[in-house]
Amino acid sequence: KNNGSSTIQRQAYTHCIKNYSNSCKYIMMLDLDEFLFGINDKVINIINKLELESDTVQIKSIKIPRFDYGSDGHIKRPSGDVRNNYFTKEKICSSYKTIANTDFLLMTDFYGVHDFPFNDKEGKVYNSYFSYRETGLPNGCKSNINEVPLVIHHYYTKSYEEYMDRCKLWKNGGINTIGYRKNCKEEFEKRAFF
């Protein structure tokens, strides 16, 4: 249950790092409609290459641009793989998410769901220009500068029907207490083709 700004999602993320960060070297929180892709290589190979390149300094985090995909005008969600049904994405990323080295995590409550609470230990941060301070919610990437060949595809708006159903969940806060999910029909139309 939401508890003020401590949403269900933030509570789940906090629980995850407090209970499972000792089980892995890196951790990332992705939603079910987000997919992490390596550009021309597997994600694990890219991370391994980054570790070799930064052998004198440990990687603290890798901030990865996230691009929203539109509905491509679908009224109902088509069957099949999202990668074969949605091709229109925003030109400049609207947000980011972070792969965190668990040696650098603070075991405290999450303040957002796109980045992690980190300790003050020095470490290499890829795409360090991404932050909540710069982007606000974190929204509005200033450019598509990307220091790593990784990207997130966010299949946010799959059809008109699906988006309106999602809006009903958000009525009066739903799982997310941020109030910008108003005027759902207009928001859907803005997101259909970017």
Backbone as JSON Lines, residues from 0, in Angstrom:
{"i":0,"aa":"K","n":[0.84,-1.18,0.0],"ca":[0.0,0.0,0.0],"c":[0.89,1.24,0.0]}
{"i":1,"aa":"N","n":[0.51,2.24,-0.81],"ca":[1.24,3.5,-0.82],"c":[1.21,4.13,0.56]}
{"i":2,"aa":"N","n":[2.34,4.71,0.93],"ca":[2.44,5.42,2.21],"c":[3.07,6.78,1.92]}
{"i":3,"aa":"G","n":[2.23,7.74,1.51],"ca":[2.74,9.04,1.1],"c":[3.61,8.89,-0.13]}
{"i":4,"aa":"S","n":[4.83,9.46,-0.09],"ca":[5.74,9.35,-1.23],"c":[6.41,7.99,-1.32]}
{"i":5,"aa":"S","n":[6.24,7.17,-0.29],"ca":[6.77,5.8,-0.31],"c":[5.76,4.9,-1.01]}
{"i":6,"aa":"T","n":[5.81,4.93,-2.36],"ca":[4.87,4.15,-3.16],"c":[5.18,2.66,-3.05]}
{"i":7,"aa":"I","n":[4.24,1.85,-3.51],"ca":[4.44,0.4,-3.53],"c":[5.71,0.05,-4.29]}
{"i":8,"aa":"Q","n":[5.92,0.73,-5.42],"ca":[7.1,0.46,-6.25],"c":[8.38,0.79,-5.5]}
{"i":9,"aa":"R","n":[8.44,1.94,-4.85],"ca":[9.63,2.31,-4.09],"c":[9.86,1.35,-2.93]}
{"i":10,"aa":"Q","n":[8.8,0.92,-2.28],"ca":[8.93,-0.05,-1.18],"c":[9.5,-1.37,-1.69]}
{"i":11,"aa":"A","n":[9.05,-1.8,-2.86],"ca":[9.55,-3.05,-3.45],"c":[11.03,-2.94,-3.79]}
{"i":12,"aa":"Y","n":[11.44,-1.81,-4.37],"ca":[12.84,-1.6,-4.73],"c":[13.73,-1.56,-3.49]}
{"i":13,"aa":"T","n":[13.26,-0.88,-2.44],"ca":[14.01,-0.83,-1.18],"c":[14.16,-2.23,-0.6]}
{"i":14,"aa":"H","n":[13.09,-3.0,-0.61],"ca":[13.13,-4.38,-0.12],"c":[14.15,-5.19,-0.91]}
{"i":15,"aa":"C","n":[14.17,-5.01,-2.22],"ca":[15.08,-5.75,-3.09],"c":[16.54,-5.47,-2.71]}
{"i":16,"aa":"I","n":[16.92,-4.19,-2.63],"ca":[18.35,-3.92,-2.36],"c":[18.75,-4.33,-0.95]}
{"i":17,"aa":"K","n":[17.83,-4.22,0.0],"ca":[18.16,-4.59,1.38],"c":[18.3,-6.1,1.54]}
{"i":18,"aa":"N","n":[17.56,-6.86,0.73],"ca":[17.54,-8.31,0.9],"c":[18.36,-9.09,-0.13]}
{"i":19,"aa":"Y","n":[18.66,-8.5,-1.28],"ca":[19.29,-9.27,-2.35],"c":[20.56,-8.66,-2.93]}
{"i":20,"aa":"S","n":[20.96,-7.49,-2.48],"ca":[22.15,-6.87,-3.08],"c":[23.43,-7.64,-2.77]}
{"i":21,"aa":"N","n":[23.43,-8.47,-1.74],"ca":[24.6,-9.3,-1.45],"c":[24.71,-10.5,-2.38]}
{"i":22,"aa":"S","n":[23.68,-10.74,-3.19],"ca":[23.65,-11.91,-4.08],"c":[24.18,-11.62,-5.48]}
{"i":23,"aa":"C","n":[24.56,-10.36,-5.76],"ca":[24.99,-10.02,-7.11],"c":[25.95,-8.85,-7.08]}
{"i":24,"aa":"K","n":[26.66,-8.66,-8.17],"ca":[27.59,-7.53,-8.28],"c":[26.87,-6.29,-8.8]}
{"i":25,"aa":"Y","n":[25.98,-6.48,-9.76],"ca":[25.22,-5.38,-10.35],"c":[23.74,-5.66,-10.21]}
{"i":26,"aa":"I","n":[22.98,-4.58,-10.11],"ca":[21.52,-4.71,-10.01],"c":[20.88,-3.58,-10.8]}
{"i":27,"aa":"M","n":[19.74,-3.88,-11.41],"ca":[18.99,-2.88,-12.16],"c":[17.51,-3.15,-11.95]}
{"i":28,"aa":"M","n":[16.73,-2.09,-11.83],"ca":[15.29,-2.22,-11.68],"c":[14.62,-1.82,-12.99]}
{"i":29,"aa":"L","n":[13.97,-2.77,-13.64],"ca":[13.24,-2.49,-14.88],"c":[11.78,-2.86,-14.69]}
{"i":30,"aa":"D","n":[10.89,-2.11,-15.32],"ca":[9.47,-2.45,-15.31],"c":[9.22,-3.53,-16.36]}
{"i":31,"aa":"L","n":[8.03,-4.14,-16.3],"ca":[7.7,-5.2,-17.25],"c":[7.62,-4.72,-18.69]}
{"i":32,"aa":"D","n":[7.42,-3.42,-18.87],"ca":[7.32,-2.89,-20.24],"c":[8.62,-2.22,-20.7]}
{"i":33,"aa":"E","n":[9.72,-2.49,-19.99],"ca":[11.04,-1.95,-20.34],"c":[12.0,-3.09,-20.68]}
{"i":34,"aa":"F","n":[12.8,-2.87,-21.72],"ca":[13.73,-3.89,-22.16],"c":[15.11,-3.27,-22.35]}
{"i":35,"aa":"L","n":[16.12,-3.87,-21.75],"ca":[17.5,-3.42,-21.87],"c":[18.15,-4.11,-23.06]}
{"i":36,"aa":"F","n":[18.74,-3.31,-23.96],"ca":[19.37,-3.86,-25.15],"c":[20.83,-3.43,-25.22]}
{"i":37,"aa":"G","n":[21.68,-4.35,-25.61],"ca":[23.04,-4.01,-25.97],"c":[23.07,-3.68,-27.45]}
{"i":38,"aa":"I","n":[23.8,-2.63,-27.79],"ca":[23.92,-2.24,-29.2],"c":[25.1,-3.02,-29.79]}
{"i":39,"aa":"N","n":[24.8,-3.98,-30.66],"ca":[25.79,-4.82,-31.34],"c":[26.53,-5.8,-30.44]}
{"i":40,"aa":"D","n":[26.02,-6.05,-29.24],"ca":[26.64,-7.06,-28.36],"c":[25.68,-7.39,-27.22]}
{"i":41,"aa":"K","n":[25.96,-8.48,-26.5],"ca":[25.15,-8.84,-25.35],"c":[25.46,-7.89,-24.19]}
{"i":42,"aa":"V","n":[24.47,-7.65,-23.35],"ca":[24.62,-6.74,-22.22],"c":[25.78,-7.16,-21.33]}
{"i":43,"aa":"I","n":[25.88,-8.43,-21.0],"ca":[26.96,-8.9,-20.11],"c":[28.33,-8.66,-20.72]}
{"i":44,"aa":"N","n":[28.46,-8.85,-22.04],"ca":[29.74,-8.59,-22.7],"c":[30.12,-7.11,-22.63]}
{"i":45,"aa":"I","n":[29.13,-6.25,-22.78],"ca":[29.39,-4.81,-22.71],"c":[29.85,-4.43,-21.3]}
{"i":46,"aa":"I","n":[29.19,-4.95,-20.28],"ca":[29.59,-4.65,-18.89],"c":[30.99,-5.18,-18.63]}
{"i":47,"aa":"N","n":[31.29,-6.38,-19.09],"ca":[32.63,-6.93,-18.91],"c":[33.7,-6.07,-19.59]}
{"i":48,"aa":"K","n":[33.4,-5.56,-20.79],"ca":[34.35,-4.67,-21.49],"c":[34.55,-3.37,-20.71]}
{"i":49,"aa":"L","n":[33.46,-2.81,-20.17],"ca":[33.57,-1.58,-19.38],"c":[34.44,-1.81,-18.14]}
{"i":50,"aa":"E","n":[34.29,-2.97,-17.51],"ca":[35.12,-3.28,-16.34],"c":[36.6,-3.36,-16.71]}
{"i":51,"aa":"L","n":[36.9,-3.97,-17.85],"ca":[38.29,-4.05,-18.29],"c":[38.87,-2.67,-18.58]}
{"i":52,"aa":"E","n":[38.06,-1.8,-19.2],"ca":[38.51,-0.45,-19.53],"c":[38.75,0.41,-18.3]}
{"i":53,"aa":"S","n":[38.02,0.17,-17.24],"ca":[38.15,0.99,-16.03],"c":[38.79,0.18,-14.91]}
{"i":54,"aa":"D","n":[39.89,-0.51,-15.23],"ca":[40.52,-1.43,-14.28],"c":[41.13,-0.74,-13.07]}
{"i":55,"aa":"T","n":[41.4,0.56,-13.12],"ca":[41.98,1.25,-11.97],"c":[40.91,1.81,-11.04]}
{"i":56,"aa":"V","n":[39.71,2.02,-11.55],"ca":[38.6,2.54,-10.75],"c":[37.4,1.62,-10.94]}
{"i":57,"aa":"Q","n":[36.76,1.26,-9.84],"ca":[35.57,0.41,-9.92],"c":[34.41,1.17,-10.54]}
{"i":58,"aa":"I","n":[33.59,0.46,-11.31],"ca":[32.36,1.07,-11.84],"c":[31.37,1.2,-10.69]}
{"i":59,"aa":"K","n":[30.88,2.42,-10.5],"ca":[29.86,2.69,-9.49],"c":[28.47,2.5,-10.08]}
{"i":60,"aa":"S","n":[28.26,3.08,-11.27],"ca":[26.96,2.94,-11.92],"c":[27.05,3.21,-13.41]}
{"i":61,"aa":"I","n":[26.08,2.68,-14.12],"ca":[25.93,2.9,-15.56],"c":[24.51,3.41,-15.76]}
{"i":62,"aa":"K","n":[24.39,4.68,-16.11],"ca":[23.09,5.29,-16.34],"c":[22.76,5.16,-17.82]}
{"i":63,"aa":"I","n":[21.6,4.6,-18.1],"ca":[21.26,4.2,-19.47],"c":[20.05,4.97,-19.97]}
{"i":64,"aa":"P","n":[20.15,5.6,-21.15],"ca":[19.0,6.33,-21.68],"c":[17.83,5.41,-21.98]}
{"i":65,"aa":"R","n":[16.64,5.92,-21.68],"ca":[15.41,5.16,-21.91],"c":[14.53,5.92,-22.9]}
{"i":66,"aa":"F","n":[14.16,5.23,-23.97],"ca":[13.31,5.82,-25.01],"c":[11.91,5.23,-24.93]}
{"i":67,"aa":"D","n":[10.91,6.1,-24.85],"ca":[9.52,5.65,-24.89],"c":[9.12,5.36,-26.33]}
{"i":68,"aa":"Y","n":[8.38,4.28,-26.51],"ca":[7.8,3.93,-27.8],"c":[6.32,4.26,-27.77]}
{"i":69,"aa":"G","n":[5.79,4.74,-28.89],"ca":[4.38,5.08,-29.0],"c":[3.54,3.89,-29.38]}
{"i":70,"aa":"S","n":[2.24,4.11,-29.48],"ca":[1.28,3.04,-29.79],"c":[1.24,2.7,-31.28]}
{"i":71,"aa":"D","n":[1.87,3.52,-32.1],"ca":[1.8,3.38,-33.56],"c":[0.35,3.36,-34.05]}
{"i":72,"aa":"G","n":[-0.55,4.02,-33.29],"ca":[-1.94,4.16,-33.71],"c":[-2.83,2.97,-33.4]}
{"i":73,"aa":"H","n":[-2.33,1.96,-32.7],"ca":[-3.17,0.8,-32.38],"c":[-4.29,1.18,-31.41]}
{"i":74,"aa":"I","n":[-5.52,0.8,-31.74],"ca":[-6.65,1.0,-30.83],"c":[-6.67,-0.13,-29.81]}
{"i":75,"aa":"K","n":[-6.48,-1.35,-30.28],"ca":[-6.35,-2.52,-29.4],"c":[-4.92,-3.04,-29.54]}
{"i":76,"aa":"R","n":[-4.43,-3.63,-28.49],"ca":[-3.06,-4.15,-28.52],"c":[-2.98,-5.35,-29.47]}
{"i":77,"aa":"P","n":[-2.08,-5.31,-30.45],"ca":[-1.94,-6.44,-31.37],"c":[-1.25,-7.62,-30.68]}
{"i":78,"aa":"S","n":[-1.46,-8.79,-31.2],"ca":[-0.79,-9.97,-30.64],"c":[0.66,-9.99,-31.13]}
{"i":79,"aa":"G","n":[1.49,-10.71,-30.42],"ca":[2.87,-10.87,-30.85],"c":[3.84,-10.0,-30.07]}
{"i":80,"aa":"D","n":[5.08,-10.14,-30.43],"ca":[6.21,-9.47,-29.79],"c":[6.14,-7.96,-29.97]}
{"i":81,"aa":"V","n":[6.35,-7.2,-28.9],"ca":[6.32,-5.74,-29.0],"c":[7.34,-5.22,-30.01]}
{"i":82,"aa":"R","n":[8.47,-5.9,-30.14],"ca":[9.5,-5.45,-31.07],"c":[9.05,-5.52,-32.51]}
{"i":83,"aa":"N","n":[8.02,-6.33,-32.79],"ca":[7.51,-6.46,-34.16],"c":[6.26,-5.62,-34.4]}
{"i":84,"aa":"N","n":[5.75,-4.94,-33.37],"ca":[4.51,-4.18,-33.5],"c":[4.65,-2.68,-33.25]}
{"i":85,"aa":"Y","n":[5.78,-2.27,-32.68],"ca":[5.95,-0.86,-32.32],"c":[7.3,-0.37,-32.83]}
{"i":86,"aa":"F","n":[7.26,0.68,-33.62],"ca":[8.49,1.16,-34.26],"c":[8.76,2.64,-34.01]}
{"i":87,"aa":"T","n":[7.77,3.36,-33.52],"ca":[7.89,4.8,-33.35],"c":[8.34,5.12,-31.94]}
{"i":88,"aa":"K","n":[9.5,5.77,-31.83],"ca":[10.0,6.15,-30.51],"c":[10.32,7.63,-30.49]}
{"i":89,"aa":"E","n":[10.42,8.16,-29.3],"ca":[10.77,9.57,-29.18],"c":[12.17,9.8,-29.73]}
{"i":90,"aa":"K","n":[12.42,11.0,-30.24],"ca":[13.7,11.31,-30.88],"c":[14.82,11.5,-29.84]}
{"i":91,"aa":"I","n":[14.49,12.1,-28.72],"ca":[15.45,12.27,-27.62],"c":[14.88,11.56,-26.41]}
{"i":92,"aa":"C","n":[15.7,10.79,-25.73],"ca":[15.21,10.02,-24.59],"c":[14.53,10.94,-23.57]}
{"i":93,"aa":"S","n":[13.52,10.4,-22.88],"ca":[12.82,11.2,-21.88],"c":[13.25,10.85,-20.47]}
{"i":94,"aa":"S","n":[14.02,9.78,-20.32],"ca":[14.42,9.38,-18.98],"c":[15.61,8.43,-19.05]}
{"i":95,"aa":"Y","n":[15.97,7.89,-17.91],"ca":[17.08,6.94,-17.82],"c":[16.8,5.98,-16.67]}
{"i":96,"aa":"K","n":[17.52,4.89,-16.64],"ca":[17.56,3.98,-15.5],"c":[19.01,3.58,-15.29]}
{"i":97,"aa":"T","n":[19.28,3.05,-14.11],"ca":[20.67,2.83,-13.7],"c":[20.95,1.37,-13.39]}
{"i":98,"aa":"I","n":[22.11,0.9,-13.87],"ca":[22.69,-0.36,-13.4],"c":[23.65,0.04,-12.28]}
{"i":99,"aa":"A","n":[23.45,-0.5,-11.1],"ca":[24.26,-0.11,-9.94],"c":[25.17,-1.24,-9.5]}
{"i":100,"aa":"N","n":[26.41,-0.89,-9.18],"ca":[27.33,-1.83,-8.54],"c":[26.91,-1.88,-7.08]}
{"i":101,"aa":"T","n":[26.58,-3.06,-6.58],"ca":[26.02,-3.19,-5.23],"c":[27.0,-2.81,-4.13]}
{"i":102,"aa":"D","n":[28.31,-2.74,-4.42],"ca":[29.29,-2.29,-3.42],"c":[29.1,-0.81,-3.08]}
{"i":103,"aa":"F","n":[28.36,-0.07,-3.89],"ca":[28.2,1.38,-3.71],"c":[26.82,1.77,-3.22]}
{"i":104,"aa":"L","n":[25.95,0.79,-2.93],"ca":[24.58,1.12,-2.55],"c":[24.47,1.5,-1.08]}
{"i":105,"aa":"L","n":[23.61,2.47,-0.82],"ca":[23.21,2.78,0.55],"c":[21.97,1.95,0.85]}
{"i":106,"aa":"M","n":[21.93,1.32,1.98],"ca":[20.76,0.52,2.34],"c":[19.73,1.41,3.02]}
{"i":107,"aa":"T","n":[19.1,2.23,2.2],"ca":[18.11,3.19,2.68],"c":[16.93,3.18,1.72]}
{"i":108,"aa":"D","n":[15.91,3.91,2.04],"ca":[14.73,3.94,1.19],"c":[15.03,4.63,-0.14]}
{"i":109,"aa":"F","n":[14.38,4.14,-1.2],"ca":[14.5,4.73,-2.53],"c":[13.82,6.09,-2.55]}
{"i":110,"aa":"Y","n":[14.42,7.05,-3.22],"ca":[13.8,8.36,-3.4],"c":[13.15,8.46,-4.77]}
{"i":111,"aa":"G","n":[13.42,7.53,-5.62],"ca":[12.85,7.49,-6.97],"c":[12.97,6.06,-7.46]}
{"i":112,"aa":"V","n":[12.53,5.81,-8.67],"ca":[12.57,4.44,-9.18],"c":[13.46,4.3,-10.41]}
{"i":113,"aa":"H","n":[14.22,5.34,-10.74],"ca":[15.09,5.29,-11.91],"c":[16.56,5.22,-11.53]}
{"i":114,"aa":"D","n":[16.87,5.5,-10.29],"ca":[18.26,5.53,-9.83],"c":[18.3,4.96,-8.42]}
{"i":115,"aa":"F","n":[19.47,4.81,-7.89],"ca":[19.66,4.18,-6.59],"c":[20.22,5.17,-5.57]}
{"i":116,"aa":"P","n":[20.01,4.9,-4.29],"ca":[20.73,5.67,-3.26],"c":[22.16,5.12,-3.15]}
{"i":117,"aa":"F","n":[23.16,5.97,-3.37],"ca":[24.56,5.54,-3.38],"c":[25.31,6.11,-2.18]}
{"i":118,"aa":"N","n":[26.37,5.37,-1.76],"ca":[27.27,5.88,-0.73],"c":[28.27,6.86,-1.36]}
{"i":119,"aa":"D","n":[29.16,7.4,-0.57],"ca":[30.1,8.43,-1.05],"c":[31.4,7.88,-1.62]}
{"i":120,"aa":"K","n":[31.55,6.55,-1.66],"ca":[32.77,5.96,-2.22],"c":[32.97,6.42,-3.66]}
{"i":121,"aa":"E","n":[34.23,6.7,-4.0],"ca":[34.56,7.1,-5.37],"c":[34.42,5.92,-6.31]}
{"i":122,"aa":"G","n":[33.9,6.18,-7.49],"ca":[33.76,5.16,-8.51],"c":[33.39,5.8,-9.83]}
{"i":123,"aa":"K","n":[33.55,5.04,-10.9],"ca":[33.25,5.52,-12.26],"c":[31.73,5.49,-12.48]}
{"i":124,"aa":"V","n":[31.19,6.63,-12.93],"ca":[29.77,6.72,-13.28],"c":[29.68,7.03,-14.77]}
{"i":125,"aa":"Y","n":[29.12,6.1,-15.53],"ca":[28.9,6.32,-16.96],"c":[27.62,7.11,-17.15]}
{"i":126,"aa":"N","n":[27.66,8.04,-18.1],"ca":[26.53,8.94,-18.38],"c":[26.12,9.7,-17.11]}
{"i":127,"aa":"S","n":[27.11,10.27,-16.45],"ca":[26.88,10.95,-15.17],"c":[26.0,12.19,-15.3]}
{"i":128,"aa":"Y","n":[25.8,12.67,-16.51],"ca":[24.94,13.85,-16.69],"c":[23.48,13.57,-16.35]}
{"i":129,"aa":"F","n":[23.08,12.29,-16.34],"ca":[21.72,11.95,-15.93],"c":[21.62,12.07,-14.42]}
{"i":130,"aa":"S","n":[20.63,12.81,-13.95],"ca":[20.38,12.86,-12.51],"c":[18.99,13.4,-12.27]}
{"i":131,"aa":"Y","n":[18.51,13.19,-11.09],"ca":[17.21,13.74,-10.73],"c":[17.28,15.26,-10.66]}
{"i":132,"aa":"R","n":[18.41,15.8,-10.22],"ca":[18.54,17.26,-10.14],"c":[18.41,17.89,-11.52]}
{"i":133,"aa":"E","n":[19.07,17.29,-12.52],"ca":[19.06,17.88,-13.86],"c":[17.7,17.72,-14.53]}
{"i":134,"aa":"T","n":[17.11,16.56,-14.4],"ca":[15.95,16.26,-15.21],"c":[14.62,16.42,-14.48]}
{"i":135,"aa":"G","n":[14.62,16.56,-13.18],"ca":[13.36,16.8,-12.48],"c":[12.74,15.56,-11.92]}
{"i":136,"aa":"L","n":[12.1,14.72,-12.75],"ca":[11.32,13.6,-12.2],"c":[11.92,12.19,-12.28]}
{"i":137,"aa":"P","n":[12.74,11.8,-13.05],"ca":[13.72,12.33,-13.99],"c":[13.19,12.34,-15.42]}
{"i":138,"aa":"N","n":[12.82,13.44,-15.91],"ca":[12.3,13.54,-17.28],"c":[13.15,14.51,-18.1]}
{"i":139,"aa":"G","n":[13.1,14.35,-19.39],"ca":[13.67,15.34,-20.3],"c":[15.16,15.28,-20.5]}
{"i":140,"aa":"C","n":[15.65,14.24,-21.15],"ca":[17.07,14.19,-21.5],"c":[17.39,15.4,-22.37]}
{"i":141,"aa":"K","n":[18.57,15.95,-22.21],"ca":[18.94,17.12,-22.99],"c":[19.49,16.75,-24.37]}
{"i":142,"aa":"S","n":[19.99,15.53,-24.51],"ca":[20.54,15.08,-25.78],"c":[20.57,13.56,-25.77]}
{"i":143,"aa":"N","n":[21.07,12.98,-26.85],"ca":[21.21,11.53,-26.91],"c":[22.66,11.1,-26.74]}
{"i":144,"aa":"I","n":[23.44,11.89,-26.02],"ca":[24.82,11.5,-25.73],"c":[24.77,10.23,-24.88]}
{"i":145,"aa":"N","n":[25.52,9.22,-25.28],"ca":[25.52,7.94,-24.56],"c":[26.94,7.38,-24.57]}
{"i":146,"aa":"E","n":[27.53,7.26,-23.39],"ca":[28.9,6.77,-23.27],"c":[29.02,5.25,-23.36]}
{"i":147,"aa":"V","n":[27.9,4.56,-23.34],"ca":[27.92,3.09,-23.37],"c":[26.95,2.58,-24.44]}
{"i":148,"aa":"P","n":[27.27,1.46,-25.06],"ca":[26.37,0.94,-26.09],"c":[25.21,0.12,-25.5]}
{"i":149,"aa":"L","n":[24.46,0.78,-24.6],"ca":[23.28,0.17,-23.99],"c":[22.13,1.16,-24.1]}
{"i":150,"aa":"V","n":[20.91,0.64,-24.25],"ca":[19.73,1.48,-24.35],"c":[18.53,0.71,-23.79]}
{"i":151,"aa":"I","n":[17.57,1.45,-23.27],"ca":[16.32,0.84,-22.78],"c":[15.19,1.27,-23.71]}
{"i":152,"aa":"H","n":[14.4,0.28,-24.15],"ca":[13.18,0.55,-24.9],"c":[12.03,0.41,-23.92]}
{"i":153,"aa":"H","n":[11.21,1.46,-23.82],"ca":[10.07,1.47,-22.92],"c":[8.8,1.46,-23.76]}
{"i":154,"aa":"Y","n":[8.12,0.31,-23.78],"ca":[6.89,0.17,-24.57],"c":[5.72,0.6,-23.69]}
{"i":155,"aa":"Y","n":[5.63,1.91,-23.54],"ca":[4.75,2.55,-22.56],"c":[3.29,2.59,-23.0]}
{"i":156,"aa":"T","n":[3.05,2.86,-24.26],"ca":[1.71,3.06,-24.77],"c":[1.47,2.08,-25.9]}
{"i":157,"aa":"K","n":[0.85,0.94,-25.58],"ca":[0.72,-0.1,-26.59],"c":[-0.57,-0.01,-27.42]}
{"i":158,"aa":"S","n":[-1.59,0.62,-26.86],"ca":[-2.84,0.85,-27.6],"c":[-3.69,1.84,-26.82]}
{"i":159,"aa":"Y","n":[-4.68,2.39,-27.52],"ca":[-5.6,3.32,-26.87],"c":[-6.32,2.62,-25.71]}
{"i":160,"aa":"E","n":[-6.82,1.43,-25.98],"ca":[-7.56,0.66,-24.97],"c":[-6.69,0.4,-23.73]}
{"i":161,"aa":"E","n":[-5.47,-0.03,-23.94],"ca":[-4.56,-0.33,-22.83],"c":[-4.23,0.93,-22.03]}
{"i":162,"aa":"Y","n":[-4.02,2.04,-22.71],"ca":[-3.67,3.29,-22.04],"c":[-4.84,3.79,-21.19]}
{"i":163,"aa":"M","n":[-6.06,3.7,-21.71],"ca":[-7.23,4.13,-20.93],"c":[-7.44,3.23,-19.71]}
{"i":164,"aa":"D","n":[-7.2,1.93,-19.86],"ca":[-7.28,1.03,-18.7],"c":[-6.24,1.4,-17.66]}
{"i":165,"aa":"R","n":[-5.05,1.76,-18.11],"ca":[-3.98,2.16,-17.2],"c":[-4.37,3.44,-16.46]}
{"i":166,"aa":"C","n":[-4.99,4.37,-17.18],"ca":[-5.42,5.62,-16.55],"c":[-6.42,5.36,-15.43]}
{"i":167,"aa":"K","n":[-7.29,4.37,-15.61],"ca":[-8.24,4.04,-14.54],"c":[-7.5,3.57,-13.29]}
{"i":168,"aa":"L","n":[-6.4,2.83,-13.47],"ca":[-5.61,2.4,-12.31],"c":[-5.0,3.58,-11.58]}
{"i":169,"aa":"W","n":[-4.67,4.65,-12.33],"ca":[-4.0,5.81,-11.74],"c":[-4.96,6.79,-11.1]}
{"i":170,"aa":"K","n":[-6.26,6.59,-11.32],"ca":[-7.23,7.52,-10.73],"c":[-7.02,7.57,-9.22]}
{"i":171,"aa":"N","n":[-6.99,8.74,-8.69],"ca":[-6.79,8.96,-7.24],"c":[-5.46,8.39,-6.75]}
{"i":172,"aa":"G","n":[-4.44,8.39,-7.6],"ca":[-3.11,7.96,-7.17],"c":[-2.74,6.59,-7.66]}
{"i":173,"aa":"G","n":[-3.61,5.6,-7.52],"ca":[-3.29,4.25,-7.95],"c":[-1.97,3.77,-7.38]}
{"i":174,"aa":"I","n":[-1.14,3.17,-8.22],"ca":[0.16,2.7,-7.75],"c":[1.21,3.8,-7.78]}
{"i":175,"aa":"N","n":[0.89,4.9,-8.43],"ca":[1.85,5.99,-8.57],"c":[1.17,7.29,-8.18]}
{"i":176,"aa":"T","n":[1.68,7.96,-7.18],"ca":[1.01,9.14,-6.64],"c":[1.3,10.42,-7.42]}
{"i":177,"aa":"I","n":[2.16,10.36,-8.43],"ca":[2.46,11.57,-9.21],"c":[1.21,11.93,-10.03]}
{"i":178,"aa":"G","n":[0.81,13.18,-9.96],"ca":[-0.46,13.58,-10.56],"c":[-0.4,13.99,-12.01]}
{"i":179,"aa":"Y","n":[0.68,13.72,-12.74],"ca":[0.75,14.18,-14.13],"c":[-0.01,13.28,-15.08]}
{"i":180,"aa":"R","n":[-0.61,12.23,-14.62],"ca":[-1.34,11.33,-15.51],"c":[-2.82,11.73,-15.55]}
{"i":181,"aa":"K","n":[-3.04,12.94,-15.97],"ca":[-4.38,13.48,-16.16],"c":[-4.58,13.65,-17.66]}
{"i":182,"aa":"N","n":[-5.8,13.99,-18.06],"ca":[-6.1,14.22,-19.48],"c":[-5.6,13.06,-20.32]}
{"i":183,"aa":"C","n":[-6.06,11.88,-20.01],"ca":[-5.5,10.66,-20.62],"c":[-5.65,10.61,-22.13]}
{"i":184,"aa":"K","n":[-6.78,11.06,-22.65],"ca":[-6.96,11.0,-24.11],"c":[-5.92,11.87,-24.81]}
{"i":185,"aa":"E","n":[-5.7,13.09,-24.3],"ca":[-4.71,13.98,-24.9],"c":[-3.3,13.42,-24.75]}
{"i":186,"aa":"E","n":[-3.01,12.85,-23.59],"ca":[-1.68,12.26,-23.37],"c":[-1.45,11.1,-24.33]}
{"i":187,"aa":"F","n":[-2.47,10.26,-24.54],"ca":[-2.33,9.14,-25.48],"c":[-2.01,9.67,-26.88]}
{"i":188,"aa":"E","n":[-2.74,10.68,-27.31],"ca":[-2.54,11.22,-28.66],"c":[-1.12,11.79,-28.81]}
{"i":189,"aa":"K","n":[-0.57,12.4,-27.77],"ca":[0.79,12.93,-27.83],"c":[1.81,11.8,-27.96]}
{"i":190,"aa":"R","n":[1.5,10.65,-27.35],"ca":[2.45,9.55,-27.29],"c":[2.29,8.54,-28.43]}
{"i":191,"aa":"A","n":[1.28,8.67,-29.26],"ca":[0.99,7.67,-30.28],"c":[2.13,7.49,-31.28]}
{"i":192,"aa":"F","n":[2.67,8.6,-31.79],"ca":[3.7,8.51,-32.83],"c":[4.96,9.3,-32.53]}
{"i":193,"aa":"F","n":[5.02,10.01,-31.45],"ca":[6.15,10.87,-31.09],"c":[6.54,11.73,-32.26]}
